Amino acid sequence: MKQYHSLHDYTHQDIQKRINFTTIGIACILIGIGAFLLTATSTTEKGSNLDIFRICAGSFCILAALYQLGFRSLHWVYLPTGSSIRKRSVYYNPYQQAELSKRLEAYLQTEKFPANDEKKPMKLDFLYTKDKSFASFQLFEYTSYLYTPASEICYLKDEQAKAFVEAFAHN
């Protein structure tokens, strides 16, 4: 069996991680709100339910901001257009092989389409830009409790990428 690079491990030279300034701005606002709620003095009696709610809301705002800064401050971007990358997977059962090969024949040469004689489930993983100017996809087949690459990574640009995204991303 031929070994292929995986779409999840192999990156294109035009795709790079960038700082998401919107997320950082939202995190800063949440930290400010949380700090205000934690330090605000209460005019009611000490230990009231309003004080407990204020402390919990302030703590939640700060924790949400830390999550945003830690896990969402970077995102993948297609460099020529600056558009962010989206990920999607579509699963096909063995009875949909003919439909899948028919839909992909415009993007893959028929000799590159994997021969699935055993009728295994397939998965189509693809990345595409928000503006639909770039797309890449790869077929995976289900073997031994894992999805393994069944085709090479295919990169599409401009009109071909837009047609691919419109055909597969909204199913």
Tab-separated table of N, CA and C in Angstrom:
chain	number	residue	atom	x	y	z
A	1	MET	N	0.843	-1.180	0.000
A	1	MET	CA	0.000	0.000	0.000
A	1	MET	C	0.887	1.242	0.000
A	2	LYS	N	0.541	2.193	-0.806
A	2	LYS	CA	1.323	3.416	-0.929
A	2	LYS	C	1.064	4.338	0.261
A	3	GLN	N	2.118	4.960	0.766
A	3	GLN	CA	2.010	5.884	1.880
A	3	GLN	C	1.886	7.315	1.362
A	4	TYR	N	0.974	8.080	1.943
A	4	TYR	CA	0.761	9.463	1.548
A	4	TYR	C	0.985	10.377	2.739
A	5	HIS	N	1.310	11.638	2.460
A	5	HIS	CA	1.322	12.654	3.510
A	5	HIS	C	-0.111	12.864	3.962
A	6	SER	N	-0.282	13.237	5.212
A	6	SER	CA	-1.612	13.529	5.719
A	6	SER	C	-1.876	15.027	5.653
A	7	LEU	N	-3.091	15.390	5.312
A	7	LEU	CA	-3.486	16.795	5.226
A	7	LEU	C	-3.312	17.492	6.564
A	8	HIS	N	-3.436	16.741	7.659
A	8	HIS	CA	-3.349	17.330	8.993
A	8	HIS	C	-1.904	17.604	9.412
A	9	ASP	N	-0.949	16.907	8.809
A	9	ASP	CA	0.453	17.069	9.177
A	9	ASP	C	1.236	17.935	8.195
A	10	TYR	N	0.768	18.048	6.982
A	10	TYR	CA	1.500	18.692	5.910
A	10	TYR	C	0.846	20.027	5.591
A	11	THR	N	1.612	21.101	5.624
A	11	THR	CA	1.021	22.415	5.361
A	11	THR	C	1.533	22.984	4.038
A	12	HIS	N	0.736	23.798	3.453
A	12	HIS	CA	1.061	24.475	2.196
A	12	HIS	C	1.914	25.695	2.509
A	13	GLN	N	2.778	26.090	1.588
A	13	GLN	CA	3.667	27.229	1.837
A	13	GLN	C	2.908	28.547	1.953
A	14	ASP	N	1.687	28.631	1.428
A	14	ASP	CA	0.915	29.868	1.502
A	14	ASP	C	-0.013	29.924	2.712
A	15	ILE	N	0.052	28.925	3.586
A	15	ILE	CA	-0.791	28.912	4.782
A	15	ILE	C	0.109	29.099	5.996
A	16	GLN	N	-0.267	30.048	6.854
A	16	GLN	CA	0.559	30.377	8.002
A	16	GLN	C	-0.326	30.769	9.180
A	17	LYS	N	0.172	30.552	10.391
A	17	LYS	CA	-0.553	30.993	11.577
A	17	LYS	C	-0.298	32.471	11.799
A	18	ARG	N	-1.359	33.195	12.109
A	18	ARG	CA	-1.273	34.629	12.369
A	18	ARG	C	-2.008	34.960	13.665
A	19	ILE	N	-1.682	36.111	14.222
A	19	ILE	CA	-2.338	36.579	15.440
A	19	ILE	C	-3.729	37.085	15.088
A	20	ASN	N	-4.710	36.690	15.882
A	20	ASN	CA	-6.087	37.128	15.695
A	20	ASN	C	-6.331	38.312	16.633
A	21	PHE	N	-6.236	39.509	16.089
A	21	PHE	CA	-6.340	40.725	16.910
A	21	PHE	C	-7.753	40.937	17.450
A	22	THR	N	-8.755	40.454	16.766
A	22	THR	CA	-10.126	40.569	17.262
A	22	THR	C	-10.281	39.785	18.560
A	23	THR	N	-9.756	38.581	18.594
A	23	THR	CA	-9.839	37.753	19.794
A	23	THR	C	-9.064	38.385	20.945
A	24	ILE	N	-7.919	38.960	20.645
A	24	ILE	CA	-7.128	39.607	21.696
A	24	ILE	C	-7.866	40.830	22.236
A	25	GLY	N	-8.527	41.595	21.362
A	25	GLY	CA	-9.313	42.744	21.814
A	25	GLY	C	-10.472	42.329	22.701
A	26	ILE	N	-11.164	41.265	22.318
A	26	ILE	CA	-12.278	40.761	23.134
A	26	ILE	C	-11.759	40.294	24.489
A	27	ALA	N	-10.608	39.621	24.497
A	27	ALA	CA	-10.030	39.149	25.761
A	27	ALA	C	-9.668	40.323	26.668
A	28	CYS	N	-9.129	41.387	26.108
A	28	CYS	CA	-8.796	42.574	26.915
A	28	CYS	C	-10.046	43.209	27.519
A	29	ILE	N	-11.100	43.275	26.733
A	29	ILE	CA	-12.363	43.820	27.246
A	29	ILE	C	-12.905	42.947	28.372
A	30	LEU	N	-12.835	41.617	28.199
A	30	LEU	CA	-13.311	40.705	29.248
A	30	LEU	C	-12.482	40.832	30.515
A	31	ILE	N	-11.179	41.012	30.380
A	31	ILE	CA	-10.336	41.203	31.565
A	31	ILE	C	-10.720	42.493	32.277
A	32	GLY	N	-10.980	43.560	31.522
A	32	GLY	CA	-11.402	44.820	32.133
A	32	GLY	C	-12.721	44.690	32.870
A	33	ILE	N	-13.689	44.032	32.250
A	33	ILE	CA	-14.995	43.828	32.907
A	33	ILE	C	-14.832	42.972	34.148
A	34	GLY	N	-14.040	41.900	34.038
A	34	GLY	CA	-13.829	41.025	35.186
A	34	GLY	C	-13.146	41.735	36.329
A	35	ALA	N	-12.122	42.542	36.014
A	35	ALA	CA	-11.424	43.291	37.064
A	35	ALA	C	-12.353	44.300	37.728
A	36	PHE	N	-13.190	44.949	36.925
A	36	PHE	CA	-14.150	45.904	37.492
A	36	PHE	C	-15.122	45.199	38.427
A	37	LEU	N	-15.639	44.055	37.990
A	37	LEU	CA	-16.602	43.338	38.823
A	37	LEU	C	-15.977	42.809	40.110
A	38	LEU	N	-14.730	42.398	40.040
A	38	LEU	CA	-14.077	41.866	41.244
A	38	LEU	C	-13.690	42.957	42.235
A	39	THR	N	-13.380	44.136	41.734
A	39	THR	CA	-12.922	45.202	42.641
A	39	THR	C	-14.009	46.194	43.027
A	40	ALA	N	-15.160	46.113	42.402
A	40	ALA	CA	-16.232	47.060	42.725
A	40	ALA	C	-16.707	46.832	44.157
A	41	THR	N	-16.933	47.935	44.855
A	41	THR	CA	-17.416	47.831	46.242
A	41	THR	C	-18.930	47.803	46.243
A	42	SER	N	-19.451	47.084	47.176
A	42	SER	CA	-20.892	46.916	47.260
A	42	SER	C	-21.487	47.938	48.228
A	43	THR	N	-22.644	48.466	47.879
A	43	THR	CA	-23.337	49.403	48.775
A	43	THR	C	-24.310	48.659	49.675
A	44	THR	N	-24.533	47.387	49.380
A	44	THR	CA	-25.439	46.598	50.220
A	44	THR	C	-24.627	45.925	51.319
A	45	GLU	N	-25.293	45.107	52.079
A	45	GLU	CA	-24.622	44.428	53.194
A	45	GLU	C	-23.558	43.450	52.687
A	46	LYS	N	-22.569	43.202	53.484
A	46	LYS	CA	-21.473	42.297	53.133
A	46	LYS	C	-22.012	40.863	53.026
A	47	GLY	N	-21.546	40.152	51.995
A	47	GLY	CA	-21.913	38.745	51.829
A	47	GLY	C	-23.289	38.536	51.220
A	48	SER	N	-23.841	39.525	50.563
A	48	SER	CA	-25.168	39.351	49.960
A	48	SER	C	-25.055	38.521	48.674
A	49	ASN	N	-26.189	38.098	48.182
A	49	ASN	CA	-26.222	37.318	46.944
A	49	ASN	C	-25.713	38.129	45.753
A	50	LEU	N	-25.915	39.421	45.789
A	50	LEU	CA	-25.425	40.282	44.722
A	50	LEU	C	-23.889	40.310	44.691
A	51	ASP	N	-23.271	40.316	45.857
A	51	ASP	CA	-21.808	40.263	45.925
A	51	ASP	C	-21.281	38.933	45.379
A	52	ILE	N	-21.908	37.851	45.739
A	52	ILE	CA	-21.483	36.529	45.262
A	52	ILE	C	-21.641	36.450	43.746
A	53	PHE	N	-22.756	36.964	43.229
A	53	PHE	CA	-22.966	36.969	41.779
A	53	PHE	C	-21.903	37.821	41.079
A	54	ARG	N	-21.582	38.972	41.642
A	54	ARG	CA	-20.584	39.863	41.060
A	54	ARG	C	-19.212	39.195	41.021
A	55	ILE	N	-18.837	38.515	42.091
A	55	ILE	CA	-17.536	37.834	42.151
A	55	ILE	C	-17.501	36.670	41.151
A	56	CYS	N	-18.581	35.915	41.072
A	56	CYS	CA	-18.629	34.798	40.113
A	56	CYS	C	-18.581	35.309	38.669
A	57	ALA	N	-19.313	36.367	38.359
A	57	ALA	CA	-19.312	36.917	37.002
A	57	ALA	C	-17.941	37.480	36.647
A	58	GLY	N	-17.292	38.158	37.586
A	58	GLY	CA	-15.952	38.679	37.335
A	58	GLY	C	-14.944	37.564	37.109
A	59	SER	N	-15.029	36.521	37.919
A	59	SER	CA	-14.127	35.378	37.745
A	59	SER	C	-14.370	34.693	36.400
A	60	PHE	N	-15.634	34.553	36.020
A	60	PHE	CA	-15.952	33.933	34.731
A	60	PHE	C	-15.395	34.768	33.570
A	61	CYS	N	-15.521	36.084	33.652
A	61	CYS	CA	-14.990	36.951	32.588
A	61	CYS	C	-13.481	36.798	32.448
A	62	ILE	N	-12.783	36.747	33.562
A	62	ILE	CA	-11.323	36.605	33.508
A	62	ILE	C	-10.930	35.229	32.971
A	63	LEU	N	-11.625	34.187	33.401
A	63	LEU	CA	-11.322	32.840	32.888
A	63	LEU	C	-11.609	32.742	31.385
A	64	ALA	N	-12.710	33.350	30.939
A	64	ALA	CA	-13.015	33.341	29.506
A	64	ALA	C	-11.951	34.093	28.717
A	65	ALA	N	-11.449	35.185	29.264
A	65	ALA	CA	-10.392	35.950	28.589
A	65	ALA	C	-9.104	35.138	28.508
A	66	LEU	N	-8.759	34.439	29.578
A	66	LEU	CA	-7.559	33.609	29.559
A	66	LEU	C	-7.687	32.468	28.555
A	67	TYR	N	-8.862	31.887	28.453
A	67	TYR	CA	-9.098	30.853	27.442
A	67	TYR	C	-8.909	31.436	26.040
A	68	GLN	N	-9.488	32.601	25.787
A	68	GLN	CA	-9.345	33.253	24.482
A	68	GLN	C	-7.883	33.518	24.151
A	69	LEU	N	-7.132	34.018	25.116
A	69	LEU	CA	-5.720	34.319	24.881
A	69	LEU	C	-4.887	33.052	24.697
A	70	GLY	N	-5.223	32.008	25.432
A	70	GLY	CA	-4.436	30.790	25.376
A	70	GLY	C	-4.709	29.914	24.175
A	71	PHE	N	-5.962	29.814	23.772
A	71	PHE	CA	-6.321	28.840	22.749
A	71	PHE	C	-6.850	29.428	21.445
A	72	ARG	N	-7.226	30.685	21.439
A	72	ARG	CA	-7.849	31.230	20.240
A	72	ARG	C	-7.146	32.468	19.693
A	73	SER	N	-5.968	32.777	20.219
A	73	SER	CA	-5.303	34.001	19.789
A	73	SER	C	-4.585	33.847	18.444
A	74	LEU	N	-4.375	32.623	17.980
A	74	LEU	CA	-3.759	32.378	16.673
A	74	LEU	C	-4.749	31.660	15.770
A	75	HIS	N	-4.699	31.966	14.482
A	75	HIS	CA	-5.536	31.257	13.523
A	75	HIS	C	-4.781	31.104	12.210
A	76	TRP	N	-5.198	30.110	11.399
A	76	TRP	CA	-4.550	29.843	10.117
A	76	TRP	C	-5.077	30.817	9.071
A	77	VAL	N	-4.151	31.345	8.233
A	77	VAL	CA	-4.495	32.339	7.227
A	77	VAL	C	-3.850	31.956	5.897
A	78	TYR	N	-4.590	32.170	4.807
A	78	TYR	CA	-4.051	32.010	3.460
A	78	TYR	C	-3.379	33.334	3.097
A	79	LEU	N	-2.058	33.320	2.944
A	79	LEU	CA	-1.274	34.552	2.814
A	79	LEU	C	-1.629	35.437	1.613
A	80	PRO	N	-1.835	34.914	0.390
A	80	PRO	CA	-2.111	35.826	-0.734
A	80	PRO	C	-3.360	36.692	-0.558
A	81	THR	N	-4.393	36.163	0.103
A	81	THR	CA	-5.613	36.957	0.271
A	81	THR	C	-5.836	37.414	1.711
A	82	GLY	N	-5.147	36.817	2.666
A	82	GLY	CA	-5.348	37.170	4.066
A	82	GLY	C	-6.612	36.584	4.658
A	83	SER	N	-7.239	35.664	3.980
A	83	SER	CA	-8.493	35.064	4.428
A	83	SER	C	-8.218	33.917	5.395
A	84	SER	N	-9.082	33.760	6.398
A	84	SER	CA	-8.881	32.702	7.383
A	84	SER	C	-9.297	31.343	6.814
A	85	ILE	N	-8.721	30.299	7.392
A	85	ILE	CA	-8.922	28.931	6.921
A	85	ILE	C	-10.024	28.262	7.737
A	86	ARG	N	-10.872	27.523	7.053
A	86	ARG	CA	-11.923	26.711	7.671
A	86	ARG	C	-11.587	25.249	7.424
A	87	LYS	N	-12.021	24.362	8.334
A	87	LYS	CA	-11.796	22.925	8.184
A	87	LYS	C	-13.147	22.218	8.142
A	88	ARG	N	-13.197	21.136	7.382
A	88	ARG	CA	-14.446	20.386	7.278
A	88	ARG	C	-14.144	18.940	6.935
A	89	SER	N	-14.958	18.025	7.399
A	89	SER	CA	-14.869	16.608	7.056
A	89	SER	C	-16.249	16.134	6.632
A	90	VAL	N	-16.266	15.325	5.569
A	90	VAL	CA	-17.510	14.737	5.095
A	90	VAL	C	-17.289	13.227	5.037
A	91	TYR	N	-18.201	12.471	5.630
A	91	TYR	CA	-18.074	11.024	5.701
A	91	TYR	C	-18.971	10.370	4.658
A	92	TYR	N	-18.447	9.316	4.033
A	92	TYR	CA	-19.187	8.573	3.025
A	92	TYR	C	-19.187	7.104	3.401
A	93	ASN	N	-20.366	6.479	3.341
A	93	ASN	CA	-20.425	5.047	3.608
A	93	ASN	C	-20.064	4.280	2.334
A	94	PRO	N	-19.852	2.972	2.424
A	94	PRO	CA	-19.401	2.217	1.250
A	94	PRO	C	-20.355	2.279	0.052
A	95	TYR	N	-21.612	2.550	0.286
A	95	TYR	CA	-22.585	2.567	-0.809
A	95	TYR	C	-22.575	3.893	-1.569
A	96	GLN	N	-21.845	4.854	-1.091
A	96	GLN	CA	-21.763	6.157	-1.748
A	96	GLN	C	-20.467	6.333	-2.540
A	97	GLN	N	-19.721	5.253	-2.773
A	97	GLN	CA	-18.438	5.347	-3.475
A	97	GLN	C	-18.599	5.865	-4.900
A	98	ALA	N	-19.612	5.400	-5.598
A	98	ALA	CA	-19.812	5.840	-6.982
A	98	ALA	C	-20.129	7.340	-7.024
A	99	GLU	N	-20.963	7.790	-6.106
A	99	GLU	CA	-21.305	9.209	-6.042
A	99	GLU	C	-20.069	10.059	-5.719
A	100	LEU	N	-19.263	9.595	-4.770
A	100	LEU	CA	-18.057	10.318	-4.386
A	100	LEU	C	-17.073	10.409	-5.547
A	101	SER	N	-16.829	9.304	-6.229
A	101	SER	CA	-15.880	9.328	-7.351
A	101	SER	C	-16.399	10.209	-8.485
A	102	LYS	N	-17.715	10.222	-8.705
A	102	LYS	CA	-18.297	11.075	-9.741
A	102	LYS	C	-18.135	12.554	-9.399
A	103	ARG	N	-18.331	12.901	-8.119
A	103	ARG	CA	-18.212	14.297	-7.699
A	103	ARG	C	-16.771	14.778	-7.690
A	104	LEU	N	-15.821	13.862	-7.467
A	104	LEU	CA	-14.413	14.253	-7.383
A	104	LEU	C	-13.669	14.138	-8.707
A	105	GLU	N	-14.289	13.594	-9.741
A	105	GLU	CA	-13.553	13.380	-10.993
A	105	GLU	C	-13.109	14.686	-11.650
A	106	ALA	N	-13.756	15.787	-11.347
A	106	ALA	CA	-13.337	17.074	-11.900
A	106	ALA	C	-12.068	17.602	-11.219
A	107	TYR	N	-11.765	17.090	-10.015
A	107	TYR	CA	-10.638	17.599	-9.244
A	107	TYR	C	-9.478	16.611	-9.160
A	108	LEU	N	-9.754	15.314	-9.232
A	108	LEU	CA	-8.728	14.275	-9.201
A	108	LEU	C	-8.727	13.538	-10.528
A	109	GLN	N	-7.554	13.221	-11.034
A	109	GLN	CA	-7.509	12.375	-12.219
A	109	GLN	C	-7.976	10.977	-11.815
A	110	THR	N	-8.634	10.278	-12.716
A	110	THR	CA	-9.211	8.978	-12.371
A	110	THR	C	-8.153	7.975	-11.955
A	111	GLU	N	-6.938	8.090	-12.472
A	111	GLU	CA	-5.895	7.152	-12.058
A	111	GLU	C	-5.402	7.443	-10.639
A	112	LYS	N	-5.631	8.669	-10.132
A	112	LYS	CA	-5.232	8.998	-8.770
A	112	LYS	C	-6.328	8.691	-7.754
A	113	PHE	N	-7.532	8.393	-8.224
A	113	PHE	CA	-8.620	8.079	-7.303
A	113	PHE	C	-8.361	6.706	-6.708
A	114	PRO	N	-8.421	6.570	-5.386
A	114	PRO	CA	-8.075	5.296	-4.761
A	114	PRO	C	-9.055	4.194	-5.140
A	115	ALA	N	-8.497	3.027	-5.423
A	115	ALA	CA	-9.337	1.862	-5.726
A	115	ALA	C	-9.792	1.263	-4.412
A	116	ASN	N	-11.060	1.358	-4.135
A	116	ASN	CA	-11.625	0.854	-2.889
A	116	ASN	C	-12.451	-0.378	-3.213
A	117	ASP	N	-11.763	-1.497	-3.477
A	117	ASP	CA	-12.439	-2.723	-3.864
A	117	ASP	C	-13.189	-3.364	-2.706
A	118	GLU	N	-12.710	-3.142	-1.498
A	118	GLU	CA	-13.328	-3.762	-0.326
A	118	GLU	C	-14.526	-2.962	0.181
A	119	LYS	N	-14.828	-1.852	-0.449
A	119	LYS	CA	-15.958	-0.999	-0.053
A	119	LYS	C	-15.868	-0.583	1.421
A	120	LYS	N	-14.803	0.130	1.742
A	120	LYS	CA	-14.611	0.648	3.093
A	120	LYS	C	-15.207	2.048	3.176
A	121	PRO	N	-15.598	2.467	4.370
A	121	PRO	CA	-16.064	3.853	4.526
A	121	PRO	C	-14.938	4.829	4.193
A	122	MET	N	-15.310	5.966	3.629
A	122	MET	CA	-14.339	6.982	3.229
A	122	MET	C	-14.663	8.288	3.961
A	123	LYS	N	-13.634	9.106	4.090
A	123	LYS	CA	-13.791	10.425	4.689
A	123	LYS	C	-13.061	11.409	3.788
A	124	LEU	N	-13.707	12.520	3.502
A	124	LEU	CA	-13.100	13.592	2.721
A	124	LEU	C	-12.833	14.751	3.668
A	125	ASP	N	-11.548	15.008	3.937
A	125	ASP	CA	-11.148	16.151	4.763
A	125	ASP	C	-10.715	17.269	3.840
A	126	PHE	N	-11.150	18.484	4.129
A	126	PHE	CA	-10.713	19.604	3.304
A	126	PHE	C	-10.595	20.876	4.114
A	127	LEU	N	-9.693	21.709	3.652
A	127	LEU	CA	-9.473	23.046	4.185
A	127	LEU	C	-9.856	24.023	3.094
A	128	TYR	N	-10.465	25.131	3.454
A	128	TYR	CA	-10.791	26.145	2.464
A	128	TYR	C	-10.785	27.512	3.124
A	129	THR	N	-10.564	28.520	2.308
A	129	THR	CA	-10.542	29.878	2.836
A	129	THR	C	-11.970	30.416	2.907
A	130	LYS	N	-12.139	31.388	3.751
A	130	LYS	CA	-13.456	32.009	3.921
A	130	LYS	C	-13.920	32.663	2.622
A	131	ASP	N	-12.974	33.220	1.840
A	131	ASP	CA	-13.343	33.854	0.574
A	131	ASP	C	-13.352	32.876	-0.614
A	132	LYS	N	-13.125	31.592	-0.341
A	132	LYS	CA	-13.192	30.507	-1.341
A	132	LYS	C	-12.159	30.633	-2.459
A	133	SER	N	-11.017	31.237	-2.173
A	133	SER	CA	-9.983	31.370	-3.203
A	133	SER	C	-8.948	30.254	-3.138
A	134	PHE	N	-8.982	29.438	-2.094
A	134	PHE	CA	-8.042	28.332	-1.943
A	134	PHE	C	-8.742	27.180	-1.249
A	135	ALA	N	-8.451	25.961	-1.689
A	135	ALA	CA	-8.979	24.763	-1.046
A	135	ALA	C	-7.962	23.643	-1.207
A	136	SER	N	-7.916	22.769	-0.241
A	136	SER	CA	-7.114	21.555	-0.356
A	136	SER	C	-7.926	20.428	0.258
A	137	PHE	N	-7.805	19.241	-0.337
A	137	PHE	CA	-8.568	18.115	0.173
A	137	PHE	C	-7.769	16.837	0.062
A	138	GLN	N	-8.211	15.834	0.834
A	138	GLN	CA	-7.593	14.520	0.804
A	138	GLN	C	-8.637	13.494	1.217
A	139	LEU	N	-8.579	12.350	0.563
A	139	LEU	CA	-9.465	11.238	0.903
A	139	LEU	C	-8.787	10.325	1.915
A	140	PHE	N	-9.562	9.841	2.858
A	140	PHE	CA	-9.094	8.887	3.848
A	140	PHE	C	-10.011	7.675	3.795
A	141	GLU	N	-9.455	6.483	4.017
A	141	GLU	CA	-10.279	5.285	4.102
A	141	GLU	C	-10.161	4.689	5.494
A	142	TYR	N	-11.223	4.046	5.916
A	142	TYR	CA	-11.290	3.488	7.262
A	142	TYR	C	-10.658	2.097	7.255
A	143	THR	N	-9.538	1.964	7.960
A	143	THR	CA	-8.874	0.664	8.084
A	143	THR	C	-8.373	0.508	9.509
A	144	SER	N	-8.639	-0.625	10.093
A	144	SER	CA	-8.135	-0.960	11.429
A	144	SER	C	-8.428	0.126	12.462
A	145	TYR	N	-9.664	0.552	12.524
A	145	TYR	CA	-10.135	1.514	13.519
A	145	TYR	C	-9.556	2.913	13.360
A	146	LEU	N	-8.927	3.199	12.228
A	146	LEU	CA	-8.369	4.519	11.960
A	146	LEU	C	-8.672	4.918	10.526
A	147	TYR	N	-8.714	6.210	10.285
A	147	TYR	CA	-8.781	6.708	8.918
A	147	TYR	C	-7.349	6.952	8.452
A	148	THR	N	-6.952	6.284	7.384
A	148	THR	CA	-5.612	6.443	6.826
A	148	THR	C	-5.712	7.121	5.470
A	149	PRO	N	-4.699	7.910	5.085
A	149	PRO	CA	-4.751	8.607	3.791
A	149	PRO	C	-4.874	7.625	2.625
A	150	ALA	N	-5.795	7.907	1.721
A	150	ALA	CA	-6.017	7.052	0.556
A	150	ALA	C	-5.670	7.770	-0.738
A	151	SER	N	-5.375	9.051	-0.658
A	151	SER	CA	-4.991	9.802	-1.855
A	151	SER	C	-3.993	10.883	-1.460
A	152	GLU	N	-3.358	11.438	-2.463
A	152	GLU	CA	-2.469	12.570	-2.227
A	152	GLU	C	-3.306	13.801	-1.867
A	153	ILE	N	-2.650	14.796	-1.314
A	153	ILE	CA	-3.312	16.065	-1.016
A	153	ILE	C	-3.466	16.817	-2.335
A	154	CYS	N	-4.646	17.321	-2.584
A	154	CYS	CA	-4.915	18.067	-3.813
A	154	CYS	C	-5.173	19.530	-3.448
A	155	TYR	N	-4.456	20.431	-4.106
A	155	TYR	CA	-4.595	21.862	-3.858
A	155	TYR	C	-5.330	22.515	-5.026
A	156	LEU	N	-6.297	23.359	-4.705
A	156	LEU	CA	-7.079	24.056	-5.725
A	156	LEU	C	-7.030	25.550	-5.453
A	157	LYS	N	-7.056	26.335	-6.526
A	157	LYS	CA	-7.041	27.789	-6.376
A	157	LYS	C	-8.110	28.425	-7.251
A	158	ASP	N	-8.496	29.621	-6.884
A	158	ASP	CA	-9.382	30.506	-7.634
A	158	ASP	C	-10.719	29.845	-7.973
A	159	GLU	N	-11.086	29.799	-9.257
A	159	GLU	CA	-12.414	29.316	-9.663
A	159	GLU	C	-12.620	27.839	-9.342
A	160	GLN	N	-11.568	27.048	-9.492
A	160	GLN	CA	-11.683	25.626	-9.193
A	160	GLN	C	-11.916	25.419	-7.694
A	161	ALA	N	-11.255	26.196	-6.867
A	161	ALA	CA	-11.459	26.115	-5.420
A	161	ALA	C	-12.867	26.556	-5.046
A	162	LYS	N	-13.348	27.617	-5.665
A	162	LYS	CA	-14.699	28.104	-5.375
A	162	LYS	C	-15.747	27.057	-5.741
A	163	ALA	N	-15.587	26.401	-6.873
A	163	ALA	CA	-16.527	25.359	-7.288
A	163	ALA	C	-16.477	24.178	-6.320
A	164	PHE	N	-15.291	23.799	-5.878
A	164	PHE	CA	-15.150	22.686	-4.938
A	164	PHE	C	-15.825	23.009	-3.613
A	165	VAL	N	-15.573	24.189	-3.073
A	165	VAL	CA	-16.152	24.572	-1.783
A	165	VAL	C	-17.674	24.625	-1.874
A	166	GLU	N	-18.191	25.167	-2.943
A	166	GLU	CA	-19.650	25.235	-3.092
A	166	GLU	C	-20.259	23.855	-3.256
A	167	ALA	N	-19.506	22.915	-3.820
A	167	ALA	CA	-20.029	21.558	-4.015
A	167	ALA	C	-19.969	20.721	-2.743
A	168	PHE	N	-18.952	20.921	-1.904
A	168	PHE	CA	-18.754	20.030	-0.773
A	168	PHE	C	-18.965	20.652	0.602
A	169	ALA	N	-18.768	21.930	0.774
A	169	ALA	CA	-18.765	22.515	2.110
A	169	ALA	C	-20.148	22.663	2.714
A	170	HIS	N	-21.175	22.647	1.937
A	170	HIS	CA	-22.513	22.897	2.486
A	170	HIS	C	-23.394	21.667	2.452
A	171	ASN	N	-22.800	20.489	2.457
A	171	ASN	CA	-23.585	19.241	2.476
A	171	ASN	C	-23.844	18.798	3.879
